Amino acid sequence: MNLIVFDLEWNMGNAPKTFNYHGAELTLRGEIIQIGAVRVDENGDVLDTFEMTLRPRIFRKLHWRIAEVTGLSQGDLEAGVPIAEGLRRFQEWAGPDAEFAEWGLDDVPVLKQNLFLYNMDESWPSRWYDLQQIFLKNFPRGEGEGLTLESVVDRLGIEHDGDFHNALDDALYTTKICRRLPLAQGIAEYPDPAAQLTAALLNNTDTETYDIQTYFD
């Protein structure tokens, strides 16, 4: 198994936008500006890492809230790898047989939206796992306990040795949680997530229609 634990940071606009996704009006969740990924074995041990800051093409101005949370600057984005090239390089690094795992189920829909927008293979990855579900089977949530990455890191007594909301650091924190789990068993028992992804992708709201093609003319 080629398992990739990953995290994304993405930029957004001041107003929601939509685009046409196979005939459905879909809300653009965000444009990826940072990728962090860790290739792990069945025990969660690190085999390789990938990190890249991307230069967005749609939401070019860094939203103030994203800057505040991630610590990224407008200069960081402008110095980043063009997003289409960065996504291609990420696909090449991960490999066509990659299976993705993330903390929650927020990043896979964003990744697939961005792949679609840049005319890349949105069927990749074909398999993904929400590690929160595996975690909760082994560490039931107590009253008042959060499920944010930082709160679970603290709950498990994992040392803070990186910045939260930095994509690679978050992916590395997630691998440390994986090492506290029966990861191989959790993956083997994991249900087909296709319905979850479909619901996440089609979570539409009333927003202005977004003509995505204007950015590619």
XYZ file of C-alpha atoms in Angstrom, residues 1-211:
211
model
C 0.000 0.000 0.000
C 1.209 3.485 -0.909
C -0.298 5.497 1.966
C 0.012 9.295 1.967
C -0.949 11.310 5.049
C -1.553 14.836 3.805
C -2.765 18.294 4.705
C -3.674 21.309 2.599
C -3.942 25.002 3.240
C -6.074 26.941 0.802
C -6.937 30.527 0.009
C -10.409 31.950 -0.513
C -12.054 35.098 -1.776
C -14.025 37.712 0.103
C -17.257 36.393 -1.427
C -18.225 32.779 -2.186
C -17.884 31.697 -5.808
C -19.399 28.830 -7.743
C -18.435 26.983 -10.909
C -19.995 24.357 -13.148
C -19.022 20.857 -12.076
C -20.410 18.214 -14.451
C -23.664 20.146 -14.732
C -23.957 21.026 -11.046
C -23.350 24.496 -9.642
C -20.650 23.859 -7.078
C -19.194 26.160 -4.447
C -15.462 26.677 -4.850
C -14.182 25.864 -1.379
C -10.769 27.346 -1.954
C -7.620 27.332 -4.031
C -4.714 25.315 -2.671
C -1.724 27.384 -1.563
C 0.256 24.848 0.471
C 0.657 21.071 0.352
C 2.232 18.959 3.057
C 2.377 15.182 2.718
C 4.058 12.236 4.389
C 4.462 8.771 2.920
C 4.110 6.235 5.731
C 4.245 2.490 6.232
C 1.484 0.399 7.795
C 2.637 1.445 11.273
C 2.611 5.162 10.503
C 6.397 5.452 10.340
C 7.678 8.162 7.980
C 9.200 7.044 4.681
C 9.283 10.334 2.753
C 7.879 13.871 2.840
C 6.631 16.463 0.358
C 6.164 20.187 0.940
C 5.290 22.955 -1.492
C 3.830 26.456 -1.482
C 1.693 27.203 -4.537
C 0.950 30.421 -6.390
C -2.836 30.620 -6.855
C -4.390 31.703 -10.123
C -7.961 32.419 -9.038
C -7.794 33.761 -5.483
C -4.525 35.601 -6.003
C -4.771 37.946 -3.027
C -4.147 36.230 0.294
C -7.237 36.494 2.482
C -6.442 38.184 5.781
C -7.915 35.322 7.784
C -5.809 32.745 5.949
C -2.720 34.868 6.544
C -3.564 35.077 10.235
C -4.105 31.335 10.632
C -1.242 30.015 8.487
C 1.406 32.692 8.921
C 1.821 32.860 5.153
C 2.310 36.204 3.425
C 1.367 37.589 0.039
C 5.043 37.348 -0.843
C 5.060 33.638 -0.013
C 2.233 33.051 -2.481
C 3.835 35.137 -5.207
C 7.079 33.193 -4.793
C 5.266 29.857 -4.882
C 5.195 27.272 -7.634
C 2.378 27.914 -10.149
C -0.556 25.884 -8.887
C -1.026 23.631 -11.925
C 2.668 22.734 -11.939
C 2.622 22.164 -8.194
C -0.351 19.828 -8.413
C 1.366 17.851 -11.180
C 4.527 17.551 -9.118
C 2.502 16.383 -6.128
C 0.801 13.722 -8.245
C 4.165 12.546 -9.560
C 5.615 12.336 -6.050
C 2.613 10.524 -4.555
C 2.165 8.123 -7.452
C -0.920 6.869 -9.317
C -1.592 4.164 -6.705
C -1.543 6.550 -3.734
C -4.141 6.118 -1.009
C -4.696 9.289 1.002
C -5.388 9.769 4.693
C -6.249 13.047 6.382
C -7.498 14.393 9.678
C -11.192 14.826 8.881
C -12.617 14.966 5.384
C -12.015 18.556 4.325
C -8.960 18.370 2.089
C -9.862 15.592 -0.368
C -12.888 17.525 -1.756
C -10.727 20.644 -2.131
C -7.996 18.646 -3.869
C -10.475 17.116 -6.305
C -12.078 20.501 -7.009
C -8.666 21.989 -7.781
C -7.680 19.072 -9.996
C -10.920 19.545 -11.941
C -10.372 23.295 -12.295
C -6.912 22.747 -13.732
C -8.006 19.986 -16.133
C -6.252 17.205 -14.237
C -7.396 13.719 -13.276
C -9.938 14.259 -10.501
C -10.422 10.503 -10.042
C -7.087 10.560 -8.206
C -6.803 9.499 -5.488
C -9.299 6.672 -5.792
C -9.091 5.714 -2.118
C -8.935 7.928 0.968
C -9.446 7.660 4.700
C -10.743 9.983 7.401
C -8.373 9.288 10.276
C -10.773 10.854 12.758
C -13.084 7.881 12.237
C -10.292 5.411 12.983
C -9.234 7.478 15.996
C -12.736 7.583 17.481
C -13.086 3.806 17.304
C -10.046 3.521 19.548
C -10.343 6.704 21.618
C -14.045 7.462 22.167
C -14.757 11.151 22.534
C -15.377 12.245 26.104
C -17.548 15.136 27.192
C -15.935 18.435 26.295
C -13.145 16.833 24.256
C -12.423 18.436 20.897
C -11.462 16.765 17.643
C -9.232 19.452 16.191
C -5.762 18.241 15.345
C -4.233 20.363 18.092
C -6.677 19.172 20.754
C -6.012 15.511 19.934
C -2.250 16.082 19.876
C -2.581 17.539 23.370
C -4.884 14.744 24.524
C -2.318 12.135 23.476
C 0.578 14.030 25.037
C 2.370 14.545 21.728
C 5.096 17.178 21.871
C 4.551 20.434 19.987
C 7.512 20.485 17.615
C 5.942 22.242 14.630
C 3.477 24.959 13.712
C -0.198 24.096 13.501
C -1.798 25.164 10.200
C 1.481 24.625 8.387
C 0.629 21.884 5.907
C 3.693 19.678 6.410
C 3.750 20.144 10.182
C 0.060 19.225 10.374
C 0.686 16.128 8.250
C 3.557 15.144 10.544
C 1.406 15.644 13.637
C -1.200 13.421 12.010
C 1.365 10.664 11.449
C 2.229 10.810 15.151
C -1.429 10.190 15.939
C -1.379 7.317 13.435
C 1.399 5.657 15.408
C -0.925 5.509 18.424
C -3.575 3.687 16.366
C -3.969 0.176 14.927
C -3.578 1.850 11.544
C -3.465 -1.221 9.311
C -6.574 -2.663 10.958
C -8.419 0.654 10.776
C -7.705 0.958 7.071
C -8.693 -2.650 6.393
C -12.048 -2.098 8.114
C -12.687 1.360 6.670
C -15.963 1.732 4.717
C -16.183 2.951 1.147
C -15.948 6.751 1.480
C -17.415 7.618 -1.922
C -20.777 8.715 -0.540
C -19.079 11.002 1.975
C -17.023 12.651 -0.729
C -20.016 13.107 -3.014
C -21.930 14.823 -0.230
C -18.960 17.028 0.563
C -18.406 17.995 -3.079
C -22.056 18.830 -3.665
C -22.516 20.865 -0.496
C -23.824 23.859 -2.409
C -24.975 27.280 -1.195
C -26.615 30.288 -2.821
C -23.709 32.331 -4.146
C -22.880 34.313 -7.239
C -22.162 32.219 -10.311
C -18.456 31.947 -11.023
C -17.246 31.767 -14.614
